[in-house]
């Protein structure tokens, strides 16, 4: 006998309820800003959210039935073996895998794809829930400029020479004899392997002994 209102509410159609909850889950997935995909264990794409599709300038539906590795290059060769072993042992662990890809804006990106094995029961072959975490590239930082060795007195002599002072003027300024100034200059020339005073001054600027963009020339602050 067909249920009536007098006998209570009509039971909800289970199949209809599944569809409703599936649609709700998909709408929620689409609003998650993290790129997410669900793929079969063999790699065929089932679902991607908007964030994942936008990474490649596509619509979510354009991913359907395509292999996920059409879009990503797997950098960890052991990941697939680990996943196969997890399925064999009915494990449901989480596995991070390094990947790279070319987004819609061009240029290679790198990141970590977190792989979760999901299924309704341990006996079923699981699907893969993938979430993509972009790793921002580390900017190239030039190595520190090697600084040539020079004593404080030598740095003051070089600063005076850079101003165009003569040997006698440098001697009076530093408080040395002219021979003392020449001795320091000759020793610097041998140490730095340069032929003359002009080259000494250039090397002093290039290696940071003299302060850059300063006039009159001064020794750099250690």
Short mmCIF file of C-alpha atoms in Angstrom, two decimals:
data_model
loop_
_atom_site.label_atom_id
_atom_site.label_comp_id
_atom_site.label_asym_id
_atom_site.label_seq_id
_atom_site.Cartn_x
_atom_site.Cartn_y
_atom_site.Cartn_z
CA UNK A 1 0.00 0.00 0.00
CA UNK A 2 1.31 3.44 -0.90
CA UNK A 3 2.15 5.58 2.12
CA UNK A 4 -0.09 8.54 2.74
CA UNK A 5 0.19 11.64 4.82
CA UNK A 6 -1.87 9.87 7.50
CA UNK A 7 0.79 7.17 7.76
CA UNK A 8 3.66 9.64 8.03
CA UNK A 9 6.01 11.34 5.56
CA UNK A 10 7.06 9.58 2.40
CA UNK A 11 10.61 8.25 2.78
CA UNK A 12 13.18 10.23 0.81
CA UNK A 13 14.48 8.53 -2.33
CA UNK A 14 18.04 7.39 -1.42
CA UNK A 15 19.30 7.95 -4.95
CA UNK A 16 17.92 11.48 -4.95
CA UNK A 17 19.59 12.15 -1.60
CA UNK A 18 22.95 11.00 -2.99
CA UNK A 19 22.63 13.37 -5.92
CA UNK A 20 21.73 16.29 -3.65
CA UNK A 21 24.68 15.71 -1.35
CA UNK A 22 27.03 15.22 -4.29
CA UNK A 23 25.96 18.54 -5.80
CA UNK A 24 26.42 20.28 -2.45
CA UNK A 25 29.91 18.83 -2.11
CA UNK A 26 30.84 19.94 -5.62
CA UNK A 27 29.59 23.48 -4.97
CA UNK A 28 31.63 23.61 -1.78
CA UNK A 29 34.71 22.25 -3.58
CA UNK A 30 34.40 24.96 -6.21
CA UNK A 31 34.64 27.66 -3.55
CA UNK A 32 37.81 26.27 -2.00
CA UNK A 33 40.71 28.52 -3.11
CA UNK A 34 43.19 25.62 -2.97
CA UNK A 35 43.54 23.77 -6.33
CA UNK A 36 41.96 20.34 -5.82
CA UNK A 37 41.31 17.35 -8.08
CA UNK A 38 39.88 13.86 -7.70
CA UNK A 39 41.31 11.27 -10.06
CA UNK A 40 41.08 7.54 -10.47
CA UNK A 41 44.01 5.48 -9.26
CA UNK A 42 45.07 5.08 -12.89
CA UNK A 43 45.27 8.85 -13.28
CA UNK A 44 42.04 9.65 -15.16
CA UNK A 45 40.54 12.90 -13.89
CA UNK A 46 37.08 12.77 -12.36
CA UNK A 47 36.63 16.21 -10.79
CA UNK A 48 38.64 19.41 -10.51
CA UNK A 49 37.59 22.60 -8.76
CA UNK A 50 37.71 26.07 -10.25
CA UNK A 51 41.03 26.91 -8.64
CA UNK A 52 42.72 23.91 -10.27
CA UNK A 53 41.18 24.63 -13.67
CA UNK A 54 42.08 28.33 -13.46
CA UNK A 55 45.73 27.38 -12.93
CA UNK A 56 45.73 26.27 -16.58
CA UNK A 57 43.22 28.78 -17.94
CA UNK A 58 40.59 26.07 -18.46
CA UNK A 59 37.07 25.24 -17.27
CA UNK A 60 36.62 22.36 -14.83
CA UNK A 61 34.77 20.29 -17.42
CA UNK A 62 37.75 20.43 -19.77
CA UNK A 63 39.68 18.18 -17.39
CA UNK A 64 37.18 15.33 -17.42
CA UNK A 65 38.65 11.95 -18.45
CA UNK A 66 42.08 13.46 -19.18
CA UNK A 67 45.15 12.07 -17.45
CA UNK A 68 46.30 14.30 -14.61
CA UNK A 69 49.92 13.81 -15.68
CA UNK A 70 49.09 15.62 -18.93
CA UNK A 71 49.20 18.74 -16.77
CA UNK A 72 51.84 17.93 -14.18
CA UNK A 73 55.34 16.50 -14.23
CA UNK A 74 56.03 14.23 -11.27
CA UNK A 75 59.42 14.98 -9.71
CA UNK A 76 59.37 12.20 -7.10
CA UNK A 77 59.85 8.89 -8.91
CA UNK A 78 59.11 6.87 -5.77
CA UNK A 79 55.63 8.32 -5.24
CA UNK A 80 53.83 5.99 -7.64
CA UNK A 81 55.47 2.94 -6.08
CA UNK A 82 54.48 4.14 -2.61
CA UNK A 83 50.87 4.61 -3.73
CA UNK A 84 50.74 1.15 -5.31
CA UNK A 85 52.09 -0.37 -2.10
CA UNK A 86 49.52 1.54 -0.03
CA UNK A 87 46.67 0.21 -2.17
CA UNK A 88 48.00 -3.35 -1.88
CA UNK A 89 48.13 -3.07 1.91
CA UNK A 90 44.79 -1.18 2.14
CA UNK A 91 46.45 1.83 3.68
CA UNK A 92 44.91 5.28 3.57
CA UNK A 93 47.94 7.45 4.20
CA UNK A 94 48.80 10.89 2.84
CA UNK A 95 51.65 11.25 0.39
CA UNK A 96 53.37 14.50 -0.66
CA UNK A 97 54.85 14.55 -4.16
CA UNK A 98 56.97 17.25 -5.77
CA UNK A 99 55.53 18.39 -9.11
CA UNK A 100 56.11 21.05 -11.72
CA UNK A 101 53.73 22.49 -14.32
CA UNK A 102 53.29 25.31 -16.80
CA UNK A 103 50.37 27.57 -15.80
CA UNK A 104 48.25 29.64 -18.15
CA UNK A 105 50.39 32.73 -17.52
CA UNK A 106 53.50 30.89 -18.73
CA UNK A 107 56.74 30.03 -16.99
CA UNK A 108 57.34 26.86 -15.00
CA UNK A 109 56.04 26.56 -11.47
CA UNK A 110 56.93 24.05 -8.80
CA UNK A 111 55.04 22.82 -5.81
CA UNK A 112 53.89 19.91 -3.72
CA UNK A 113 50.88 17.77 -4.62
CA UNK A 114 49.39 16.18 -1.52
CA UNK A 115 47.82 12.81 -2.39
CA UNK A 116 45.13 11.24 -0.18
CA UNK A 117 43.72 7.78 -0.91
CA UNK A 118 39.94 7.86 -0.53
CA UNK A 119 37.27 5.18 -0.96
CA UNK A 120 34.03 4.05 0.63
CA UNK A 121 35.58 0.81 1.88
CA UNK A 122 39.12 -0.58 2.26
CA UNK A 123 38.40 -3.27 -0.33
CA UNK A 124 37.67 -0.80 -3.12
CA UNK A 125 40.43 0.57 -5.34
CA UNK A 126 40.73 4.11 -4.01
CA UNK A 127 40.55 7.36 -5.86
CA UNK A 128 43.20 10.00 -5.36
CA UNK A 129 42.31 13.31 -3.74
CA UNK A 130 44.94 15.78 -4.91
CA UNK A 131 45.59 19.21 -3.43
CA UNK A 132 48.19 21.48 -4.95
CA UNK A 133 50.45 23.73 -2.90
CA UNK A 134 52.58 26.14 -4.91
CA UNK A 135 56.15 26.68 -3.76
CA UNK A 136 57.21 30.24 -4.43
CA UNK A 137 60.58 30.41 -6.18
CA UNK A 138 63.46 31.64 -4.11
CA UNK A 139 64.87 34.80 -5.70
CA UNK A 140 68.40 34.58 -6.92
CA UNK A 141 70.57 36.39 -4.40
CA UNK A 142 73.98 37.34 -5.70
CA UNK A 143 76.76 35.90 -3.61
CA UNK A 144 78.44 38.34 -1.25
CA UNK A 145 81.15 40.30 -2.96
CA UNK A 146 84.54 39.05 -1.85
CA UNK A 147 86.36 41.73 0.05
CA UNK A 148 90.10 42.04 -0.46
CA UNK A 149 92.28 42.12 2.62
CA UNK A 150 93.54 45.55 3.58
CA UNK A 151 94.57 46.95 6.92
CA UNK A 152 93.01 50.19 8.19
CA UNK A 153 96.19 52.08 7.26
CA UNK A 154 96.19 50.59 3.76
CA UNK A 155 92.52 51.47 3.31
CA UNK A 156 93.25 55.11 4.28
CA UNK A 157 96.18 55.21 1.82
CA UNK A 158 93.93 53.84 -0.94
CA UNK A 159 91.19 56.40 -0.14
CA UNK A 160 93.73 59.23 -0.38
CA UNK A 161 95.10 57.81 -3.64
CA UNK A 162 91.54 57.63 -5.02
CA UNK A 163 91.20 61.38 -4.31
CA UNK A 164 94.30 61.98 -6.45
CA UNK A 165 96.70 62.75 -3.60
CA UNK A 166 100.40 62.46 -4.31
CA UNK A 167 102.70 60.21 -2.30
CA UNK A 168 103.92 63.19 -0.27
CA UNK A 169 100.36 64.35 0.43
CA UNK A 170 99.33 60.83 1.47
CA UNK A 171 102.36 60.63 3.78
CA UNK A 172 101.41 63.89 5.54
CA UNK A 173 97.76 62.85 5.85
CA UNK A 174 98.45 59.36 7.20
CA UNK A 175 101.47 60.29 9.31
CA UNK A 176 104.01 58.17 7.45
CA UNK A 177 107.12 58.82 5.42
CA UNK A 178 106.94 58.76 1.65
CA UNK A 179 108.90 55.51 1.73
CA UNK A 180 106.34 54.08 4.15
CA UNK A 181 103.49 54.96 1.76
CA UNK A 182 105.33 53.39 -1.17
CA UNK A 183 106.03 50.30 0.91
CA UNK A 184 102.31 49.79 1.61
CA UNK A 185 101.36 50.43 -2.01
CA UNK A 186 103.98 48.00 -3.28
CA UNK A 187 102.85 45.33 -0.83
CA UNK A 188 99.22 45.78 -1.89
CA UNK A 189 100.21 45.54 -5.56
CA UNK A 190 101.94 42.21 -4.95
CA UNK A 191 99.09 40.85 -2.83
CA UNK A 192 96.36 41.85 -5.26
CA UNK A 193 98.50 41.21 -8.35
CA UNK A 194 97.85 44.55 -10.00
CA UNK A 195 100.44 46.67 -11.83
CA UNK A 196 99.90 50.24 -10.63
CA UNK A 197 98.12 52.69 -8.33
CA UNK A 198 95.13 53.15 -10.67
CA UNK A 199 94.51 49.40 -10.67
CA UNK A 200 94.87 49.33 -6.88
CA UNK A 201 92.11 51.94 -6.50
CA UNK A 202 89.85 50.10 -8.96
CA UNK A 203 90.36 46.82 -7.10
CA UNK A 204 89.67 48.54 -3.78
CA UNK A 205 86.27 49.72 -5.05
CA UNK A 206 85.45 46.40 -6.73
CA UNK A 207 86.14 44.41 -3.58
CA UNK A 208 84.53 46.78 -1.09
CA UNK A 209 87.64 48.15 0.62
CA UNK A 210 86.51 51.65 -0.37
CA UNK A 211 82.92 52.75 0.12
CA UNK A 212 80.94 52.90 -3.10
CA UNK A 213 79.06 56.08 -4.11
CA UNK A 214 80.97 58.22 -1.64
CA UNK A 215 82.94 61.38 -2.35
CA UNK A 216 85.51 62.13 -1.22
CA UNK A 217 86.58 58.47 -1.11
CA UNK A 218 86.50 56.82 2.29
CA UNK A 219 87.29 53.33 3.57
CA UNK A 220 84.23 51.14 3.81
CA UNK A 221 82.80 50.58 7.26
CA UNK A 222 83.58 47.02 8.40
#
